PDB file of C-alpha atoms in Angstrom:
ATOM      1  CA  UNK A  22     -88.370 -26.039 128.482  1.00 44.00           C
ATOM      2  CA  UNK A  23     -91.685 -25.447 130.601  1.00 50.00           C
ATOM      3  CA  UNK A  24     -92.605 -25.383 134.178  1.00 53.00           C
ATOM      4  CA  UNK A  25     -95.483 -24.493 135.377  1.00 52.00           C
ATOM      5  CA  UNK A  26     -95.275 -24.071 139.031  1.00 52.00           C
ATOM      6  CA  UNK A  27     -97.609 -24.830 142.156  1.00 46.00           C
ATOM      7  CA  UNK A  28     -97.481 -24.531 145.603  1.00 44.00           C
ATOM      8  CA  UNK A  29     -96.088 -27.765 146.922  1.00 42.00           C
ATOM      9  CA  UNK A  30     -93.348 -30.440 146.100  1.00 36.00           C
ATOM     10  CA  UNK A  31     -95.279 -32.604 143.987  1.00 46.00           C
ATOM     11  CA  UNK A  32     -93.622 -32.654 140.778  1.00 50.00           C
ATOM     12  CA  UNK A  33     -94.607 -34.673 137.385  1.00 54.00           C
ATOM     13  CA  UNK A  34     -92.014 -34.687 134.229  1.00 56.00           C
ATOM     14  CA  UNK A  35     -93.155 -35.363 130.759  1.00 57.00           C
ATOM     15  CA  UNK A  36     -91.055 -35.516 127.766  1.00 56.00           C
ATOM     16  CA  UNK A  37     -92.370 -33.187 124.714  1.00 56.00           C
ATOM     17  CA  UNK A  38     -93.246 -36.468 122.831  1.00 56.00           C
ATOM     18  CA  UNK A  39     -95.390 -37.912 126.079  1.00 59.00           C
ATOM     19  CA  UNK A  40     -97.451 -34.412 126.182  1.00 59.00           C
ATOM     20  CA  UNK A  41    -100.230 -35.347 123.889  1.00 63.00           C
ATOM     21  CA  UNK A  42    -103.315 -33.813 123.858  1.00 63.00           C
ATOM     22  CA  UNK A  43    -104.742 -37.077 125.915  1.00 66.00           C
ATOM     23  CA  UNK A  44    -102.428 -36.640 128.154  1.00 66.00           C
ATOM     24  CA  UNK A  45    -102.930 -33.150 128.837  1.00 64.00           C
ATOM     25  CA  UNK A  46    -106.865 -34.179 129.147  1.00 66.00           C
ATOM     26  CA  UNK A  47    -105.658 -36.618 131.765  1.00 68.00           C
ATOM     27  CA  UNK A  48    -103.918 -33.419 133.870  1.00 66.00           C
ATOM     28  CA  UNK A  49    -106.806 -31.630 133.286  1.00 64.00           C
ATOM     29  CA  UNK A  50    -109.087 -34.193 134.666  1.00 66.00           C
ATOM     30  CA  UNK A  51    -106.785 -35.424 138.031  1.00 63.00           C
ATOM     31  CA  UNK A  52    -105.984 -31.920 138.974  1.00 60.00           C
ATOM     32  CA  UNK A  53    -110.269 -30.793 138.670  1.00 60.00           C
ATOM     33  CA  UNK A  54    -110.377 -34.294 140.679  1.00 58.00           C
ATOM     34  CA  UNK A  55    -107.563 -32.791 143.372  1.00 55.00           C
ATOM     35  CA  UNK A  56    -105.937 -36.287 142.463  1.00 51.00           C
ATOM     36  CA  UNK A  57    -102.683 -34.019 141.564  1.00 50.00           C
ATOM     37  CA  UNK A  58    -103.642 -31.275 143.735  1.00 46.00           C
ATOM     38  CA  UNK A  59    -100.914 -28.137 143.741  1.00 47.00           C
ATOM     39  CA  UNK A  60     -98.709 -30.196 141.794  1.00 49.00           C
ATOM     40  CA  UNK A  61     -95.821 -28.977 139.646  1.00 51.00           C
ATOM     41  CA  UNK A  62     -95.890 -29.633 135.824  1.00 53.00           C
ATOM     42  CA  UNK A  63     -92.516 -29.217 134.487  1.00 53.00           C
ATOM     43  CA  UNK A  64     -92.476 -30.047 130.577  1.00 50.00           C
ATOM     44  CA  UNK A  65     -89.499 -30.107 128.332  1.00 47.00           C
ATOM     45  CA  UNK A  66     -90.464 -29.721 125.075  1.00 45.00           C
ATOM     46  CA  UNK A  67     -89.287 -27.421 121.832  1.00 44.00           C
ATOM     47  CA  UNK A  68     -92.245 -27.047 120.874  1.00 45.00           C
ATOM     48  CA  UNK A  69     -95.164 -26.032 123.241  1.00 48.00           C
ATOM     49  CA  UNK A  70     -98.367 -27.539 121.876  1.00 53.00           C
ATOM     50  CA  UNK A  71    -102.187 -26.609 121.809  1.00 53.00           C
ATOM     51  CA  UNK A  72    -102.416 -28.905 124.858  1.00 55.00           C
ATOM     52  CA  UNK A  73     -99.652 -27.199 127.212  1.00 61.00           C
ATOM     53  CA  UNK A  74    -102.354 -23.925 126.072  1.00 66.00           C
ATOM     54  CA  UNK A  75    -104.769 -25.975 127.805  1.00 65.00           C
ATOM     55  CA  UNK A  76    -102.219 -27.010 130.697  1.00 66.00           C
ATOM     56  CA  UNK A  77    -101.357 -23.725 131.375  1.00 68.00           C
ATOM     57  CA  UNK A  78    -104.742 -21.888 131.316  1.00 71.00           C
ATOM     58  CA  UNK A  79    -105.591 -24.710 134.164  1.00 65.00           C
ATOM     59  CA  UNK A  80    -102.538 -23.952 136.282  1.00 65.00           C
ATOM     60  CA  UNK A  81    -103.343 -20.057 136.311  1.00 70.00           C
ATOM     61  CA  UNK A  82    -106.647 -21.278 137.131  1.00 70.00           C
ATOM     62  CA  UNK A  83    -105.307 -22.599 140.198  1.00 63.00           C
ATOM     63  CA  UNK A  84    -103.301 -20.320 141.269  1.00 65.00           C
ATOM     64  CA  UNK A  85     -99.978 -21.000 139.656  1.00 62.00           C
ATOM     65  CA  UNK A  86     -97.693 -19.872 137.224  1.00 60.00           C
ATOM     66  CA  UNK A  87     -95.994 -21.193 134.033  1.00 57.00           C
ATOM     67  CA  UNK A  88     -92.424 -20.474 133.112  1.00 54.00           C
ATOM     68  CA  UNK A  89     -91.252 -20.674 129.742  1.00 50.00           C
ATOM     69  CA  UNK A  90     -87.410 -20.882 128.596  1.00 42.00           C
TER      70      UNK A  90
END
């Protein structure tokens, strides 16, 4: 399992078989578009993909963190 972590109570869940590399394009492109401003991602998956990479690289961007267990 994966959280990455943001400053407020917004919270989105994804599966490991929903966190495609679309989807992860999607995040990318509502949080540059503050749609899912601060939000946190928490991903449960056993194995992180090239688009989490991408996920997390955005949410140290913005300030957060990501956890990984």
């Amino acid at each position: 399992q994966a959280a990455v972590r943001l400053p407020n109570l917004q919270m989105l869940n994804l599966s490991g078989s929903e966190l495609t590399a679309d989807v992860a394009e999607k995040l990318v492109m509502l949080w540059s578009e503050n749609e899912i401003n601060k939000a946190t991602l928490n991903i449960s998956t056993n194995n992180l993909s090239d688009a989490f990479g991408g996920i997390r690289e955005l949410a140290e961007d913005l300030g957060g963190r990501v956890d990984v267990g």
